[in-house]
mmCIF file of C-alpha atoms in Angstrom:
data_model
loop_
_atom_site.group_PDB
_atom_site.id
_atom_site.type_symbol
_atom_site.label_atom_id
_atom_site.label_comp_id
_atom_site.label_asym_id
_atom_site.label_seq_id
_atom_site.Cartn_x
_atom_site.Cartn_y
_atom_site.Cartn_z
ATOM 1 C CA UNK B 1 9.625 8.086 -32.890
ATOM 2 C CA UNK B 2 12.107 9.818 -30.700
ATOM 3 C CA UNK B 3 9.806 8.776 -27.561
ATOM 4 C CA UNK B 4 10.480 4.863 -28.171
ATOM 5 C CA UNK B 5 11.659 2.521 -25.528
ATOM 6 C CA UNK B 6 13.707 -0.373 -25.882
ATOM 7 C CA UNK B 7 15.376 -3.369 -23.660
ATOM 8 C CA UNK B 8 18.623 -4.788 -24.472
ATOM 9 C CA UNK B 9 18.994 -8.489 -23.040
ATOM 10 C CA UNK B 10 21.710 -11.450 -23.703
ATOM 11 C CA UNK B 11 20.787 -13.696 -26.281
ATOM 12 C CA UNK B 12 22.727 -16.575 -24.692
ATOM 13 C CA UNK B 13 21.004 -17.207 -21.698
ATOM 14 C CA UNK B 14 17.605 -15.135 -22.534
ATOM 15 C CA UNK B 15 14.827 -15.985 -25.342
ATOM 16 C CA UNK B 16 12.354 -13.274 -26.066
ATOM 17 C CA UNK B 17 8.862 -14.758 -26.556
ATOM 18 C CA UNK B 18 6.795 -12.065 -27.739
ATOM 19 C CA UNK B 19 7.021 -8.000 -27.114
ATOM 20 C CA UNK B 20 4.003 -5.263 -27.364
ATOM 21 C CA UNK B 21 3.404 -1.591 -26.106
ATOM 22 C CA UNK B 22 0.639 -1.173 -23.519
ATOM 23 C CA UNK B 23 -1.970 1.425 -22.705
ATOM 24 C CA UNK B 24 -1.627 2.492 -26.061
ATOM 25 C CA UNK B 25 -5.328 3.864 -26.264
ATOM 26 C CA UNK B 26 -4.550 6.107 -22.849
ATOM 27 C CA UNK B 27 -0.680 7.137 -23.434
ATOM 28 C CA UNK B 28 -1.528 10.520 -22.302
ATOM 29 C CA UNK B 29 -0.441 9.598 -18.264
ATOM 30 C CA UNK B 30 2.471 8.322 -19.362
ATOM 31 C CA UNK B 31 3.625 11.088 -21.643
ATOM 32 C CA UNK B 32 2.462 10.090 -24.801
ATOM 33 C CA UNK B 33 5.503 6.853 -23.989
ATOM 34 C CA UNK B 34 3.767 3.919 -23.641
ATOM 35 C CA UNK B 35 5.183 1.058 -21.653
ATOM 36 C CA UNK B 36 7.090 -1.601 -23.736
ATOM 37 C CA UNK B 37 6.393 -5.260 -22.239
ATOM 38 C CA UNK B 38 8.683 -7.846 -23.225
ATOM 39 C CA UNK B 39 8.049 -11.629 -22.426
ATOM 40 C CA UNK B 40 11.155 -13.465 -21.669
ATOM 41 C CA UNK B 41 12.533 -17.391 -20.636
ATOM 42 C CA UNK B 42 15.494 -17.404 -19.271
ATOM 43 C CA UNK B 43 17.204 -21.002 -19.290
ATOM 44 C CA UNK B 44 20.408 -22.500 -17.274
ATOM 45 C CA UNK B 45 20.429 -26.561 -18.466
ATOM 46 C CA UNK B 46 16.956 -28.003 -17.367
ATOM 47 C CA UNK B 47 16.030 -24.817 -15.352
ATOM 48 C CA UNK B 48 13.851 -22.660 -16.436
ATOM 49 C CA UNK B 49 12.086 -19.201 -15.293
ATOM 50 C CA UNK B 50 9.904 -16.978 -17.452
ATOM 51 C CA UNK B 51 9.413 -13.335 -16.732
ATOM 52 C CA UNK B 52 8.047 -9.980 -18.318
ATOM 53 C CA UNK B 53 10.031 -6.994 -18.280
ATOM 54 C CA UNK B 54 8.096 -3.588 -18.421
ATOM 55 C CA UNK B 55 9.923 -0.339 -19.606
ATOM 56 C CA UNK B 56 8.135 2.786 -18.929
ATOM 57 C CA UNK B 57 9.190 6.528 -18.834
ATOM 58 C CA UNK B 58 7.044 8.525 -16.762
ATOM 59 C CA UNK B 59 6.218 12.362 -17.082
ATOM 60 C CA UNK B 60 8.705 14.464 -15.518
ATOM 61 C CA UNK B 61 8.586 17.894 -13.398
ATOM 62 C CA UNK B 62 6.959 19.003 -10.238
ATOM 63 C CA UNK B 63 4.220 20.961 -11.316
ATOM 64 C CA UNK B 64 0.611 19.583 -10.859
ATOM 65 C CA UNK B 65 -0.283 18.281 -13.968
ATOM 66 C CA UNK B 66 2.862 16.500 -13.897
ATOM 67 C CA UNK B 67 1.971 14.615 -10.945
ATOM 68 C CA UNK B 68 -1.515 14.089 -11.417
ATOM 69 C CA UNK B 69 -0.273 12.062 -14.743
ATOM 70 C CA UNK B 70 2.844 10.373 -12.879
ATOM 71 C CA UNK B 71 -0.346 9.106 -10.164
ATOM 72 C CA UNK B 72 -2.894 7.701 -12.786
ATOM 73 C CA UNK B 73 0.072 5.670 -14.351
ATOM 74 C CA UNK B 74 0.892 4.577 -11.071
ATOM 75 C CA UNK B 75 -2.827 2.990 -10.837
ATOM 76 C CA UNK B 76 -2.823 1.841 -14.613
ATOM 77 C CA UNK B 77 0.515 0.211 -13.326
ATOM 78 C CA UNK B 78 -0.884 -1.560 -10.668
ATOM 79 C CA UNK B 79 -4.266 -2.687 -11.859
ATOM 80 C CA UNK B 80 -2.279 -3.990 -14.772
ATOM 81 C CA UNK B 81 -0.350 -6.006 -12.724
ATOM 82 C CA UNK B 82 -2.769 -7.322 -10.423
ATOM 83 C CA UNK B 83 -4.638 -8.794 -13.453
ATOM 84 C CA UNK B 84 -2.044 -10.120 -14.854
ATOM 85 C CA UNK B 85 -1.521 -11.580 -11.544
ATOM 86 C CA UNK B 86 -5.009 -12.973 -11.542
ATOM 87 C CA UNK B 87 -5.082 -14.506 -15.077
ATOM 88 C CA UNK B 88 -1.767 -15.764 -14.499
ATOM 89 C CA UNK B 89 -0.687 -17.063 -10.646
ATOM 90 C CA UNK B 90 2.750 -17.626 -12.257
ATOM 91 C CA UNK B 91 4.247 -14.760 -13.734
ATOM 92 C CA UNK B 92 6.599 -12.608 -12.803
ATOM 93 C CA UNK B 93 7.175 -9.234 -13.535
ATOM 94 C CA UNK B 94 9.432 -6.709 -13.415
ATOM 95 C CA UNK B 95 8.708 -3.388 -14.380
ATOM 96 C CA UNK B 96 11.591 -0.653 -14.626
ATOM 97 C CA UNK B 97 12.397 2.458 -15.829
ATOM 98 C CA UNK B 98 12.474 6.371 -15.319
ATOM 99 C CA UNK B 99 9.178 7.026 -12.499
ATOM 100 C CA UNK B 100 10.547 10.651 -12.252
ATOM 101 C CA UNK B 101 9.468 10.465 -8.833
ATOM 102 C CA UNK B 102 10.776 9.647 -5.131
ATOM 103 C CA UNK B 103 9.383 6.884 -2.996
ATOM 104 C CA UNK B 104 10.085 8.129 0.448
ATOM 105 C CA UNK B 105 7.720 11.354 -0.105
ATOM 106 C CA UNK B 106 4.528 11.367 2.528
ATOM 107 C CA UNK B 107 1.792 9.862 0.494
ATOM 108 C CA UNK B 108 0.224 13.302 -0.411
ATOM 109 C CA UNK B 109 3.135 14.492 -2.302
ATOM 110 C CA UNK B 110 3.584 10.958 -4.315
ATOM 111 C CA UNK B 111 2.278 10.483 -7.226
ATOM 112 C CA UNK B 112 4.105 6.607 -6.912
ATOM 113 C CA UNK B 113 2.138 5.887 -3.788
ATOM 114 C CA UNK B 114 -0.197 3.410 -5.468
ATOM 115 C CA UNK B 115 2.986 1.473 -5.960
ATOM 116 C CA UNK B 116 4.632 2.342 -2.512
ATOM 117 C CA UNK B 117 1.418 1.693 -0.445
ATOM 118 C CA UNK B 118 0.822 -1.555 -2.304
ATOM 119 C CA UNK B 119 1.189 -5.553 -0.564
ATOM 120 C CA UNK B 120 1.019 -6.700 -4.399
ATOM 121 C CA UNK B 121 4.071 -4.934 -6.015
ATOM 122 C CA UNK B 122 7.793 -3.488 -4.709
ATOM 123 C CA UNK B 123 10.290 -1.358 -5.218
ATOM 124 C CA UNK B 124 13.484 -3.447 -4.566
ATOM 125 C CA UNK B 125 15.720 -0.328 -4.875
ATOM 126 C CA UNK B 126 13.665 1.348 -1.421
ATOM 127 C CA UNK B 127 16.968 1.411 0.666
ATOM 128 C CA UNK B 128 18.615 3.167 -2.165
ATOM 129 C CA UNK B 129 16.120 5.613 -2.126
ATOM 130 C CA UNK B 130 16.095 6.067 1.773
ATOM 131 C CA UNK B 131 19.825 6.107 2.061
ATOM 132 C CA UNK B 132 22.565 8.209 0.920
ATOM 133 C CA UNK B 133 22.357 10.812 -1.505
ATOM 134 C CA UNK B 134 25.672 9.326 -2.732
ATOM 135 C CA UNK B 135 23.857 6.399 -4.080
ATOM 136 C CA UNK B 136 21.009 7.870 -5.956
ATOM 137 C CA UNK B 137 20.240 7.540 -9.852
ATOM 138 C CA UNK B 138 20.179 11.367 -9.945
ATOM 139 C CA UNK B 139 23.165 13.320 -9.170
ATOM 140 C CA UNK B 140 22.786 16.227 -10.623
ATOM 141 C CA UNK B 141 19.198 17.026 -8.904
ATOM 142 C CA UNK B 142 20.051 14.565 -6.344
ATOM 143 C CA UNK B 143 17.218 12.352 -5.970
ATOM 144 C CA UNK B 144 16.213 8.761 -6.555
ATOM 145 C CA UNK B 145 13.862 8.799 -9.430
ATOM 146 C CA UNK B 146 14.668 5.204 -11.242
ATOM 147 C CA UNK B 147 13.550 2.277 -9.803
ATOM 148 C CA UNK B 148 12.504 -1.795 -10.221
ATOM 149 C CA UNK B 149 9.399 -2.751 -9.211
ATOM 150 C CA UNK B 150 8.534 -6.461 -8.767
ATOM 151 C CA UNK B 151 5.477 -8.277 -8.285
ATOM 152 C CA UNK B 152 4.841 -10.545 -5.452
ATOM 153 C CA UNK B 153 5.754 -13.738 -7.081
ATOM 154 C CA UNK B 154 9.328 -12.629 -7.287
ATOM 155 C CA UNK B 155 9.526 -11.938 -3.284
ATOM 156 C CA UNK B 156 11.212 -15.053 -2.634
ATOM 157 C CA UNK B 157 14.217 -13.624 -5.001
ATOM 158 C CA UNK B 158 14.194 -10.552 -3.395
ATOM 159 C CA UNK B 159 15.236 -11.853 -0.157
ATOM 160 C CA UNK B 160 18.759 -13.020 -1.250
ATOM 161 C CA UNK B 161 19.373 -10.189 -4.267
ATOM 162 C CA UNK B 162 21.389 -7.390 -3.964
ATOM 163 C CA UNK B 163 20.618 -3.815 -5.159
ATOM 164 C CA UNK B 164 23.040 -1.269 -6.220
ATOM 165 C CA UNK B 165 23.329 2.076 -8.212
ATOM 166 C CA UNK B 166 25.882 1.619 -11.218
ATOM 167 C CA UNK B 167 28.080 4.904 -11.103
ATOM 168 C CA UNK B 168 29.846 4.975 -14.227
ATOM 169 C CA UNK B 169 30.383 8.636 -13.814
ATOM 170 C CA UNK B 170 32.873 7.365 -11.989
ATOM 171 C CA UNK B 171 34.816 6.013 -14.249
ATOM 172 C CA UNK B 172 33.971 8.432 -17.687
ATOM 173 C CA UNK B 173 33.931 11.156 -15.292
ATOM 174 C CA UNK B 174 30.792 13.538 -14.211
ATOM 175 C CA UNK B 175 30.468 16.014 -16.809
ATOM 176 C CA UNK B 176 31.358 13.587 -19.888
ATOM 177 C CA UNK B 177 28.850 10.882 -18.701
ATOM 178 C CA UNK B 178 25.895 13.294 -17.828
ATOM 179 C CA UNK B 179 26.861 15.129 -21.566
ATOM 180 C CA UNK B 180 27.849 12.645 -23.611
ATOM 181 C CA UNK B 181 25.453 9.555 -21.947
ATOM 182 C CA UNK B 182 23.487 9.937 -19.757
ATOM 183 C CA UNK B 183 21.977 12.032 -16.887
ATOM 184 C CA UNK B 184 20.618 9.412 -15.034
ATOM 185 C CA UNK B 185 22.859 6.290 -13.247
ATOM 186 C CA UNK B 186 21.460 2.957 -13.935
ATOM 187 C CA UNK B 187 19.676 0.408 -11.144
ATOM 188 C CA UNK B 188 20.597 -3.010 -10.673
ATOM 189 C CA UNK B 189 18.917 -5.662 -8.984
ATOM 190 C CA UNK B 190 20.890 -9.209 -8.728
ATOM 191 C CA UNK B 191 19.527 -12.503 -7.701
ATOM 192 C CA UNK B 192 19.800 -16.078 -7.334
ATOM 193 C CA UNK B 193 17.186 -18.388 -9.160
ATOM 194 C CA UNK B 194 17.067 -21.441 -7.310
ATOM 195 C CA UNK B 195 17.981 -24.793 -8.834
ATOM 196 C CA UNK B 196 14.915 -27.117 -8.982
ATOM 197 C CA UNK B 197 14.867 -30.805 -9.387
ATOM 198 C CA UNK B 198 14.720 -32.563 -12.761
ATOM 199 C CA UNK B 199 13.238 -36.018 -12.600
ATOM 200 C CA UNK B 200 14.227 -38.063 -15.468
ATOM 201 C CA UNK B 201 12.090 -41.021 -17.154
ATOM 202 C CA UNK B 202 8.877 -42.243 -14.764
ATOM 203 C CA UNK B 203 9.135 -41.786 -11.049
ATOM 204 C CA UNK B 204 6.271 -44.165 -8.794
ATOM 205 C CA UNK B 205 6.019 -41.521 -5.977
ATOM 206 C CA UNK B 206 3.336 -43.763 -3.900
ATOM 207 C CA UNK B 207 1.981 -46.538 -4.315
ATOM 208 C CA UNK B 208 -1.020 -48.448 -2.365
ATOM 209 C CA UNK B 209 -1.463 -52.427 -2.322
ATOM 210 C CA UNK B 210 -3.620 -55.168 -0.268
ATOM 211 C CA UNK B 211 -6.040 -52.289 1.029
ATOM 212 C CA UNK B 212 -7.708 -53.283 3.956
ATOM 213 C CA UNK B 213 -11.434 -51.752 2.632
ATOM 214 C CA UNK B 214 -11.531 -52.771 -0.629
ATOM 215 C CA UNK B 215 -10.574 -55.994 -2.886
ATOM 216 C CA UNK B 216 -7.135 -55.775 -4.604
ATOM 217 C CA UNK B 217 -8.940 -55.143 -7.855
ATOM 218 C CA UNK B 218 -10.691 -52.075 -6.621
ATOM 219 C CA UNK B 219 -8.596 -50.418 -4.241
ATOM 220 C CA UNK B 220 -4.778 -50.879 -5.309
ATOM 221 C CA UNK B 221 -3.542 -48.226 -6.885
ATOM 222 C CA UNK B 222 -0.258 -46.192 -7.618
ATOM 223 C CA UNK B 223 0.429 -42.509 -8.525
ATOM 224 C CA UNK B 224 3.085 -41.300 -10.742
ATOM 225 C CA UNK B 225 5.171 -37.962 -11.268
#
């Protein structure tokens, strides 16, 4: 089908786990293009950070059909995320893709606000969108219509990433990129994954011996990590 979506990702660093569409029983909000979700581990030596990607196109134009569907796949969105939140304290998603809509509109012309107006989920690309036109992922409208979302267990990363607007019109030139590629300018979001500690072999971490309410035999005692 010519309404497909797809995620390319480097096989060095990245494993895929498992990949699906979603809301394929109510595609109709997001243009008959359901959302592809992609599991993911990515791996540096003994760290290791699993994540789910979710590509979605949403409906495009202004009219009011258009934004009534672009607002109920905003709330699909969210509630999707929330409970995956809920079943799972530990995963991390990042959903991206064409919204076809701004984020700075007042909330009663944004069909994103769901999203926008949310303390679970966001958009790590907002100062793009409230900044220069120069910057946007849509030059020829202009606007700022592609974003990444994140949930809230990747807010930690998003305080030392960086976000930026790939312009690769500027190097094919305007009119061969936007005829020959692409009309749209990719997002990219960059950040640092932390390195954790690896213990190796058994580690005593405390330990308690000759307690003072209890015999030896009962009361020592030591815990291991």
């Amino acid at each position: 089908s010519d309404n497909q979506l797809g995620i390319a990702y480097r096989k060095d660093c990245v494993e895929i786990l498992s990949y699906s569409t979603l809301f394929g029983n109510n595609a109709y909000p997001f243009a008959y293009r359901p959302p592809l979700k992609a599991e993911f581990l990515w791996s540096c030596g003994e760290i290791i950070k699993p994540f789910q990607v979710v590509n979605l196109h949403f409906k495009a134009y202004g009219d009011s059909e258009s934004f009534a569907r672009r607002l109920e796949a905003s709330e699909i969105l969210l509630s999707y995320i929330k409970n995956e939140v809920q079943q799972n304290n530990l995963v991390n998603i990042i959903a991206i893709g064409d919204f076809n809509d701004s984020l700075d509109d007042p909330q009663e012309n944004n069909s994103l606000w769901p999203l926008v107006d949310s303390d679970d989920v966001y958009f790590v690309d907002t100062n793009i969108a409230n900044g220069s036109s120069q910057n946007w992922s849509y030059p020829s409208y202009p606007s700022h219509i592609d974003h990444i979302l994140i949930n809230q267990n990747l807010f930690d990363e998003y305080e030392n990433s960086n976000v930026s607007t790939i312009k690769v019109d500027n190097y094919t030139g305007a009119n061969y990129y936007q005829n020959h590629i692409s009309d749209h300018r990719p997002v990219l979001w960059e950040f640092v994954i932390e390195q954790q500690i690896a213990y190796e072999g058994l580690v005593i971490n405390e330990i308690m011996n000759n307690p003072l309410i209890a015999s030896d035999s009962n009361g020592e005692w030591f815990e291991i990590i």
